[in-house]
Structures are given as structure tokens and as C-alpha cells.
Tab-separated table of C-alpha atoms in Angstrom:
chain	number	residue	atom	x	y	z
A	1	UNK	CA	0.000	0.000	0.000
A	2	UNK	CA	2.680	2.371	1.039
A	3	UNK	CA	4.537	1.929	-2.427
A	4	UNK	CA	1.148	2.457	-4.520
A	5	UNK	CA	0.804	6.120	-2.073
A	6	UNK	CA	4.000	6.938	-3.611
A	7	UNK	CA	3.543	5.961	-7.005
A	8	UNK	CA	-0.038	7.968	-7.141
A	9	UNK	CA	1.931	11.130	-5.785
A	10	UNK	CA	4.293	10.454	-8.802
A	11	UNK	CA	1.872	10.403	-11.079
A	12	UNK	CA	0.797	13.547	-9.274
A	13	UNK	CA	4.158	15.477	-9.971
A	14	UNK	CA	4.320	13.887	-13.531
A	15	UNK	CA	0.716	15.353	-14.125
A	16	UNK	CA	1.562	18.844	-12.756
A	17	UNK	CA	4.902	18.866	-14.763
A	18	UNK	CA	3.564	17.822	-17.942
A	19	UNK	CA	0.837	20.726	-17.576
A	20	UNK	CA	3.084	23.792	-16.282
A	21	UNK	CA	6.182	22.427	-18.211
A	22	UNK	CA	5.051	24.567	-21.363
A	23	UNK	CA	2.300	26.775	-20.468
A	24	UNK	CA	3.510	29.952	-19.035
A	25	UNK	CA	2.772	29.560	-15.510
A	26	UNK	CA	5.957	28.193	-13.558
A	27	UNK	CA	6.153	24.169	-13.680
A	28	UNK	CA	9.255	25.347	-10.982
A	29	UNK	CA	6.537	27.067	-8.640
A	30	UNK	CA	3.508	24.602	-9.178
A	31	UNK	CA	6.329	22.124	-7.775
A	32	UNK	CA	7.460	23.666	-4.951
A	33	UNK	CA	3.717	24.314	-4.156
A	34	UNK	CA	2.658	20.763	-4.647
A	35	UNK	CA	5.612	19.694	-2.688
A	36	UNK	CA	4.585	21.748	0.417
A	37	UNK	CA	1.334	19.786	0.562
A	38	UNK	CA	1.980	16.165	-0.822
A	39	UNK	CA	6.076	15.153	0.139
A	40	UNK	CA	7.396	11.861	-0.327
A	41	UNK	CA	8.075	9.203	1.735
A	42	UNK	CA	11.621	7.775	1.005
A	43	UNK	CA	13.885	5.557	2.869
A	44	UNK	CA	17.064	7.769	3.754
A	45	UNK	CA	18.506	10.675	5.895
A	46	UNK	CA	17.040	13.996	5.465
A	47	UNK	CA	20.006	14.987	3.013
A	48	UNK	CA	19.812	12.076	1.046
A	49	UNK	CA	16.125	12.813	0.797
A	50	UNK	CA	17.147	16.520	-0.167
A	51	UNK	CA	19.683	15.521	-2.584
A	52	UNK	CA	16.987	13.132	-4.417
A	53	UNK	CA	14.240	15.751	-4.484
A	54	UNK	CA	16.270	18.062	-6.061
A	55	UNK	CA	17.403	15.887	-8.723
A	56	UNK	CA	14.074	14.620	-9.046
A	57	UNK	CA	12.526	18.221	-9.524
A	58	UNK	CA	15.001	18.325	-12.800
A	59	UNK	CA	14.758	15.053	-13.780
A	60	UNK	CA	11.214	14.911	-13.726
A	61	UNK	CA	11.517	16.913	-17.216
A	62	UNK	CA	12.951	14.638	-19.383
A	63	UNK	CA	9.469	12.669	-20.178
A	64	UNK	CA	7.991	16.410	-20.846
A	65	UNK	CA	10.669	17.073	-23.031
A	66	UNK	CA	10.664	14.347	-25.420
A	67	UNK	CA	6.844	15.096	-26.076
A	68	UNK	CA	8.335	17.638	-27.901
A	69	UNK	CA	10.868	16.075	-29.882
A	70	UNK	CA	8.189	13.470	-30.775
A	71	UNK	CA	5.557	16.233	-31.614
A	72	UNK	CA	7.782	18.169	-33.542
A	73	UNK	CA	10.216	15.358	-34.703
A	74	UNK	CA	9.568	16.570	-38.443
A	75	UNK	CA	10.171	20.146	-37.583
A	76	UNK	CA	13.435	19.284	-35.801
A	77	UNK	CA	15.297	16.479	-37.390
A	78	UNK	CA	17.513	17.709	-40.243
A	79	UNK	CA	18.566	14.312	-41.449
A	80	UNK	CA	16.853	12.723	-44.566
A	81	UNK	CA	17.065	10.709	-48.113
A	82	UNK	CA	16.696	12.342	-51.075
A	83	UNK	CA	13.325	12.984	-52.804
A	84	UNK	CA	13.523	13.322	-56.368
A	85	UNK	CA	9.531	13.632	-56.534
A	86	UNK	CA	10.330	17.113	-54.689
A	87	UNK	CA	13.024	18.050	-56.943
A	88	UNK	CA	11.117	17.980	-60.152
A	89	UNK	CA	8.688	20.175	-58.251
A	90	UNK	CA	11.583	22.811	-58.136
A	91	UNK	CA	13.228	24.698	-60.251
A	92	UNK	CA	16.069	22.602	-61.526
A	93	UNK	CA	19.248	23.633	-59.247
A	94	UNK	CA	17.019	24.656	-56.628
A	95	UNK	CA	17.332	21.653	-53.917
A	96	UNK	CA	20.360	22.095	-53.404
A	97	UNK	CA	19.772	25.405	-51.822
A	98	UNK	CA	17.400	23.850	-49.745
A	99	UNK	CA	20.084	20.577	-48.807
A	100	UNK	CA	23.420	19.764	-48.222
A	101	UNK	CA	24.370	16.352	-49.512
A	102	UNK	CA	26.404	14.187	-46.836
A	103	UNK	CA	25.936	10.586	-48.123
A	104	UNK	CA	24.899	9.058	-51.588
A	105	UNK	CA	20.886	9.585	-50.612
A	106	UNK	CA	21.484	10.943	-47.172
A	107	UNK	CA	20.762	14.650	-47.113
A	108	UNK	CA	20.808	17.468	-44.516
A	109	UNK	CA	18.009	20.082	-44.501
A	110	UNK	CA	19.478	23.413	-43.931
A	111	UNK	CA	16.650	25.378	-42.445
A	112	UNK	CA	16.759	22.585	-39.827
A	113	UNK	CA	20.267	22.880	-39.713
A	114	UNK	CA	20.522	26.772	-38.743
A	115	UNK	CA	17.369	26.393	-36.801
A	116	UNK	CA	19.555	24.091	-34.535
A	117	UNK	CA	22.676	26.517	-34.931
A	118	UNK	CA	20.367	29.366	-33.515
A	119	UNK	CA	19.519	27.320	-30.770
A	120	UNK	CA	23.043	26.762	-29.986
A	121	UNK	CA	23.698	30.110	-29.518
A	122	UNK	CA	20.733	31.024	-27.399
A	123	UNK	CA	22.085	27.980	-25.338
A	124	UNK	CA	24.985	29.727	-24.831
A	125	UNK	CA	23.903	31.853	-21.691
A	126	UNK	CA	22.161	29.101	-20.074
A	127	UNK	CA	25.470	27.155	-20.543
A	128	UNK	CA	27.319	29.627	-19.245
A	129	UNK	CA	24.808	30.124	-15.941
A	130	UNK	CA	23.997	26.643	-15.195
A	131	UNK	CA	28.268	25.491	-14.951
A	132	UNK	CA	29.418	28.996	-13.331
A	133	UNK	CA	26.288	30.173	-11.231
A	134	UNK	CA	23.820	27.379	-10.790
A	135	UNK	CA	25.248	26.015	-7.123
A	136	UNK	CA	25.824	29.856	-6.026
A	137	UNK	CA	22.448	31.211	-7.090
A	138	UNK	CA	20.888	27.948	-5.730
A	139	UNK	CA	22.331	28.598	-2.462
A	140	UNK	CA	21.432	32.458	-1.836
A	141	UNK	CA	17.820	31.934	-3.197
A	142	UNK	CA	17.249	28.408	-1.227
A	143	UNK	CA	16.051	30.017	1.818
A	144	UNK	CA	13.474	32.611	-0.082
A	145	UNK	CA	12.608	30.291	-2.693
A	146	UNK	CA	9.006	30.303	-2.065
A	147	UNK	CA	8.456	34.246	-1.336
A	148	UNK	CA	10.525	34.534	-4.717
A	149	UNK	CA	7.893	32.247	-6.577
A	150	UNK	CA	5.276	33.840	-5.188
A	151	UNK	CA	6.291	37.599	-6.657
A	152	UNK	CA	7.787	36.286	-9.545
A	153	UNK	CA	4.629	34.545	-10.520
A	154	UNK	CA	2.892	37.891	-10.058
A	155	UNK	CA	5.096	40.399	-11.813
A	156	UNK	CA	4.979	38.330	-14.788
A	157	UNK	CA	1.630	37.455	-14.774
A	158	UNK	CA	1.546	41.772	-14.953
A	159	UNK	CA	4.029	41.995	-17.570
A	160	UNK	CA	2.005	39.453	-19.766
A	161	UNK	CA	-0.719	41.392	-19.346
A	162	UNK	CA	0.989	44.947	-20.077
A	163	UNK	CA	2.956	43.358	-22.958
A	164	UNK	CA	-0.113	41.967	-25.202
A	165	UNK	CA	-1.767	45.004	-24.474
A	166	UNK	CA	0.356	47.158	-25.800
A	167	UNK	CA	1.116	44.593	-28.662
A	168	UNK	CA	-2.546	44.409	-29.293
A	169	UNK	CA	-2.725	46.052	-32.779
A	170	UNK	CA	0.836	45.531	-34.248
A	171	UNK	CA	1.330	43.373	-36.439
A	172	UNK	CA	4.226	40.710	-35.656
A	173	UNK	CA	7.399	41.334	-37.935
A	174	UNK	CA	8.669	37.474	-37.565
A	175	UNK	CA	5.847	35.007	-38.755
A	176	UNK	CA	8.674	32.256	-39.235
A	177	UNK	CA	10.754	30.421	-37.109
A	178	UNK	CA	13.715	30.281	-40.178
A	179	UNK	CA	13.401	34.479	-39.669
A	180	UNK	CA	14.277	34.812	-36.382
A	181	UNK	CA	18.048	36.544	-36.188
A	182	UNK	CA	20.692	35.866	-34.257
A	183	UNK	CA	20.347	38.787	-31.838
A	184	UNK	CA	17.058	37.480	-31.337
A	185	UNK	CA	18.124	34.318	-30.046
A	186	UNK	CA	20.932	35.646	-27.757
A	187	UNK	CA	18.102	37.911	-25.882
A	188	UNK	CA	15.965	35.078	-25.447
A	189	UNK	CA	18.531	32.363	-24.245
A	190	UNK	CA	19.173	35.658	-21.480
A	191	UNK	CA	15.738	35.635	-20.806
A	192	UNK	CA	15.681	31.911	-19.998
A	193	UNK	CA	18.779	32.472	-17.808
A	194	UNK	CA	16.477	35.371	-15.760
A	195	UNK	CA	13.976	32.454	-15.443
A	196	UNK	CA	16.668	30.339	-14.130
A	197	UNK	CA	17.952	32.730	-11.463
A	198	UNK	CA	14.159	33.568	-10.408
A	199	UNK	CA	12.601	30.528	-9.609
A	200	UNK	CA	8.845	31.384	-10.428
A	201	UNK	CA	9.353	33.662	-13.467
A	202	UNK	CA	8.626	30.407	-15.503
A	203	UNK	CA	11.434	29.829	-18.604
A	204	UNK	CA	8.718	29.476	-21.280
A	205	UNK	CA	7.029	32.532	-20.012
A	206	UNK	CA	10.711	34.972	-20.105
A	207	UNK	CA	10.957	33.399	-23.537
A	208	UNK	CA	7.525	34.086	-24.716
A	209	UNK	CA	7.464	37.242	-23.661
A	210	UNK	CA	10.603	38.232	-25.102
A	211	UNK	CA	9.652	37.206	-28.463
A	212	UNK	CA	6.669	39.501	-28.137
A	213	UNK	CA	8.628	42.068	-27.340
A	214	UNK	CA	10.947	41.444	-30.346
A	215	UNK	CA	7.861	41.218	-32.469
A	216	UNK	CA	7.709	37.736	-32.842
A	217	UNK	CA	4.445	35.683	-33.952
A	218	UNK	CA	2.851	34.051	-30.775
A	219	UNK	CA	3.231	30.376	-32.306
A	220	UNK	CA	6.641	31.501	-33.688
A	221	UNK	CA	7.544	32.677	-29.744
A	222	UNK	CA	5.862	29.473	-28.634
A	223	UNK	CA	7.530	27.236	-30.732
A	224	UNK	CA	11.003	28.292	-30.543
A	225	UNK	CA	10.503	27.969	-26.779
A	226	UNK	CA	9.859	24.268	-27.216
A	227	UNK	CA	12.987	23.783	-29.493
A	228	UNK	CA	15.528	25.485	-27.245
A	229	UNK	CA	13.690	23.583	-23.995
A	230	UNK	CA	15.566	20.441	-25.807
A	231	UNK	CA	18.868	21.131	-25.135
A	232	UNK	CA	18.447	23.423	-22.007
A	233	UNK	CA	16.490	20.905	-20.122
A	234	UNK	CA	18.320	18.368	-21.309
A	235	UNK	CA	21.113	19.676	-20.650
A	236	UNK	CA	19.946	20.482	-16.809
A	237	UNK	CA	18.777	16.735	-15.736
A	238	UNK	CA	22.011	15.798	-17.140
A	239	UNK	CA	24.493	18.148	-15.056
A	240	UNK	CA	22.293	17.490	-11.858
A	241	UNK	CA	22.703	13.426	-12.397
A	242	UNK	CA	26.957	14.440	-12.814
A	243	UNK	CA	26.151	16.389	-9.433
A	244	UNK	CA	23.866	13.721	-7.258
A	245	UNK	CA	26.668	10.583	-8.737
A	246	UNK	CA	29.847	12.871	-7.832
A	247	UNK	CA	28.436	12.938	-3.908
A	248	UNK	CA	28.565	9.024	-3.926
A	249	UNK	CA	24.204	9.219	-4.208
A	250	UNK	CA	22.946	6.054	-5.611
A	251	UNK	CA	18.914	5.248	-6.585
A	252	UNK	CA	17.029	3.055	-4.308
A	253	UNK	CA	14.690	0.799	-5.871
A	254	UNK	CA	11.692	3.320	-4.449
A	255	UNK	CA	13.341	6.197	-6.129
A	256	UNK	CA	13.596	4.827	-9.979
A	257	UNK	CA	9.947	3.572	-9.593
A	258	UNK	CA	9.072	7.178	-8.653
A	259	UNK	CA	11.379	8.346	-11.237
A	260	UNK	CA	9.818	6.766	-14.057
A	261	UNK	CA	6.543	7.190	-13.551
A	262	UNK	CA	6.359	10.321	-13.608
A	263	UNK	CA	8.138	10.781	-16.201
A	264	UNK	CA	5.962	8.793	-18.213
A	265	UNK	CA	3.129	10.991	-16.806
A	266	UNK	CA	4.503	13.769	-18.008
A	267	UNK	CA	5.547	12.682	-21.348
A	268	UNK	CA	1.865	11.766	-21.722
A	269	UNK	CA	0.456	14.956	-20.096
A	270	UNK	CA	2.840	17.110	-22.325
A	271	UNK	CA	1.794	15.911	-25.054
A	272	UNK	CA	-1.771	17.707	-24.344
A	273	UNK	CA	-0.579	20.825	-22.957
A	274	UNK	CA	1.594	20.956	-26.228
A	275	UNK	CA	-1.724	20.330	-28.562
A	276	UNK	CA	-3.770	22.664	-26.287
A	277	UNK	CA	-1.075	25.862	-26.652
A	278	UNK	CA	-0.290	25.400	-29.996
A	279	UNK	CA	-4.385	25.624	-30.840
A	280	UNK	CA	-4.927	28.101	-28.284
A	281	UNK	CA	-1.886	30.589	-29.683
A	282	UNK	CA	-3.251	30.924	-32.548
A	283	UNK	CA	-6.695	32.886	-31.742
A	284	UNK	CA	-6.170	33.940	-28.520
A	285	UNK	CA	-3.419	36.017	-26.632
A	286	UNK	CA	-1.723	35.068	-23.122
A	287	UNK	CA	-3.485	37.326	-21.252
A	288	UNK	CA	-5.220	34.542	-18.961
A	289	UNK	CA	-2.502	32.833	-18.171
A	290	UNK	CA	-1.281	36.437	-16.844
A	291	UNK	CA	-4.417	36.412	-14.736
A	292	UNK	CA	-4.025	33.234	-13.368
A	293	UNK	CA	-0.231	33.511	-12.695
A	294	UNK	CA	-1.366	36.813	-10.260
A	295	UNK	CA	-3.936	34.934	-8.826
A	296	UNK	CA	-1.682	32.038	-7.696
A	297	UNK	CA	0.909	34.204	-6.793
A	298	UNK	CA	-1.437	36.114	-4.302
A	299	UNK	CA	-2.392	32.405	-3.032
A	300	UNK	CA	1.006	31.247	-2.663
A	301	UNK	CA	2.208	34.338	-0.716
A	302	UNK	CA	-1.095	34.663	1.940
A	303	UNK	CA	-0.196	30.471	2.263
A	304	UNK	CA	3.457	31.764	3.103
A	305	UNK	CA	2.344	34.641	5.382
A	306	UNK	CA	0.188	32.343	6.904
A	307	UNK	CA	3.066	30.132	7.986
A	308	UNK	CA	1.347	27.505	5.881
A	309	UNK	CA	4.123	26.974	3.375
A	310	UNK	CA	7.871	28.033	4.121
């Protein structure tokens, strides 16, 4: 019975995670607030419990992240084979500006390929951040983590609402993905590092809303934030498993169970939000997930000054 409790509050996290992962909102802060209410119950001292929550608070991401890659697989894979069908349909010369030829058949698409170069770049920050900053930043926030959450989750939820008013009747310059410029890139990977440093600003939200600002497309700013979540977050559960093996952790059999299942949860429950944003972005603005980021944040901080959550 006990091991089915902990499995359900798995599924739990994995549900949560797969839902706030990519909508604006804060996964981050929907965590920490779920994990003041519903903790689990793992053999091991309190800093081996510690060390395994805060891995598992990365780790937890992976399943949400390859929803993307298997939603967008066609978007983001640059390999292929050769289809003469589609050359005859160009102008004759013109696939090869459209491929670079690696293999006999075997082709590389280079939109895909600069889309992934771009990504790189805005990478580059959160590189930077997460090897230099990530245990300092970690430690001076720690101990305000929550009260941070809470006023991040409402100064955003503001400056979503300021920025698609004012964006209300322009017209966005960058309806592509293949026309976003470098500069544009660099600003948002520093936007996802400000989401990184402020736990509650919500990494998909700083990136959204700098692609507004840049005059980005709303699927344009949405999907480019689910490209360069590849890599980052990737990136992340992988440097946090280096961290929790280097201090001699291992996994119990209690703590891959958890692992995995919700990570499969939110794999699954990504795959929704995903569906649901992408159809959403396209006739409506982010204005109520402003409103409800305010309206959580207000919750969060009375359940804080209330001594309910620390």
C-alpha cells in the first residue's frame, strides 16, 4: 500500500509537470507548491532525501521534453534521403539550396540545420549560468525560494498582461521560425537564464514574452521555446545526475519507480498541454494565463504569510 501512495503522488508530480512544463505559468513554482502539501516518503537521511528531491525536480523533465521532440520530430530532425519527386517540383538547381548532400541519398536540410545553430547560440547563456552560477544562485535563493515564486509569478503574470496590451494592434514582424536573427536568439537564451535565477518567473514565459517584445508571432515565440527547452532541459537533468553521482548518491529501488513514472506521466500529459497551446496561440493572446499567474501568486504568498508553506 505504502509503495502504490508513492507511485499515485508520482503520477501527481508527472501530471503537474507535464501541464506547467510549457504553459507559461511556472512548472518550478507549481512544484514547490505541490511539494509543500503532498512530500514523499523515502527511505534515507534527510540529506539524502534533499539531494533526491532536487534531482528529481530536474529530472522529472525529461518525459515532458521528449513530447516535444516526438511532436515536432519533423520540424526538428535535419537528417533525410533524397526525394527526387520534390526536386522535379523545383526549379532545376534549386534543392540544393534547400540541402546539403552528406551521403549518396542521405541529405541534410538546412533550415533545420541553422534552426539548430540558432539554438546553440541562445544555449549559450544558459550554458554559461547553469556550470558557473547554478550552485551559487541555488544557495542564496534556497532560503526565499518560495516568497521569490510567489512575486515572480505575479510580476509576470503583470508583464504578460501589459505586454499583449500594448502589442494588441501591431502586427508581428517574424511570422517564421527560419526568420528569427541571431540577436534574437541571444536575448531570449538571457531571458531563460532570468527564469533560471528567479525561480517562479517560468522559462517558457521569459521566452515568450521576449519574443513579443521582439515582435515575434505568438506560435513563432511558442515554438522556438519548445525547441531550445531540448537542449536546455536536457542539458539540466544531465548536469544534476553528474552532481547527485559525484556525492557518492545512488537510486534506491523506491526512487527509480518514482522516477519513471512520472516521467511517463509527463511525457503523456505534455503531449496535451503541447496540442492545447499550440491551438490556443493561434486565436487567442496570453493574457489569462497572466491572470491566473497573479492569482496564484497572491495564493502562494497569503499560504506563506500564513506560515502555511515556508
Amino acid at each position: 500500500m505504502d509503495t502504490l501512495i508513492e507511485l499515485f503522488k508520482a503520477l501527481l508530480f508527472g501530471a503537474v509537470e507535464g501541464i506547467t512544463e510549457w504553459l507559461p505559468v511556472s512548472s518550478t513554482g507549481h512544484i514547490i507548491l505541490l511539494n509543500g502539501f503532498v512530500k514523499f516518503d523515502i527511505p534515507g537521511t534527510a540529506a539524502e532525501q534533499a539531494a533526491f528531491m532536487e534531482f528529481f525536480d530536474v529530472a522529472i523533465q525529461l518525459g515532458a521534453i521528449l513530447a516535444v521532440v516526438i511532436l515536432f520530430f519533423k520540424q526538428i530532425w535535419p537528417f533525410g534521403i533524397e526525394d527526387r519527386d520534390a526536386e522535379v517540383k523545383l526549379k532545376v538547381g534549386d534543392l540544393e539550396s534547400h540541402v546539403i548532400r552528406i551521403c549518396g541519398p542521405m541529405i541534410i536540410k538546412k533550415d533545420i540545420l541553422f534552426l539548430w545553430i540558432k539554438i546553440a547560440v541562445a544555449c549559450l547563456p544558459g550554458f554559461a549560468y547553469g556550470v558557473l552560477l547554478d550552485d551559487m544562485v541555488e544557495t542564496l535563493t534556497g532560503s526565499y525560494k518560495t516568497i521569490i515564486v510567489a512575486v515572480m509569478l505575479i510580476l509576470v503574470g503583470i508583464l504578460f498582461i501589459i505586454v499583449e496590451s500594448v502589442k494588441k494592434n501591431e502586427r508581428p514582424r517574424v511570422r517564421k521560425i527560419s526568420d528569427i536573427s541571431y540577436l534574437m536568439v541571444i536575448v531570449t537564451g538571457v531571458a531563460q537564464v532570468i527564469a533560471g535565477v528567479l525561480p517562479g518567473t517560468s522559462r517558457s514565459g521569459a521566452t515568450i514574452i521576449a519574443g513579443l517584445l521582439m515582435g515575434l508571432s505568438r506560435t513563432v515565440a511558442a515554438e522556438f521555446t519548445f525547441f531550445l527547452a531540448i537542449p536546455t532541459m536536457f542539458g539540466a537533468s544531465l548536469l544534476k545526475l553528474i552532481k547527485f553521482l559525484k556525492n557518492g548518491m545512488t537510486f534506491s529501488g523506491m526512487e527509480i519507480a518514482v522516477l519513471s513514472v512520472s516521467s511517463i506521466v509527463a511525457f503523456a500529459v505534455s503531449l496535451l498541454a503541447l496540442n492545447f497551446l499550440m491551438g490556443y496561440v493561434k486565436k487567442h493572446d496570453f493574457k489569462v494565463f497572466g491572470w491566473y499567474r497573479i492569482v496564484l501568486g497572491l495564493a502562494v504568498l497569503g499560504l506563506v504569510l500564513g506560515g502555511v508553506l515556508r
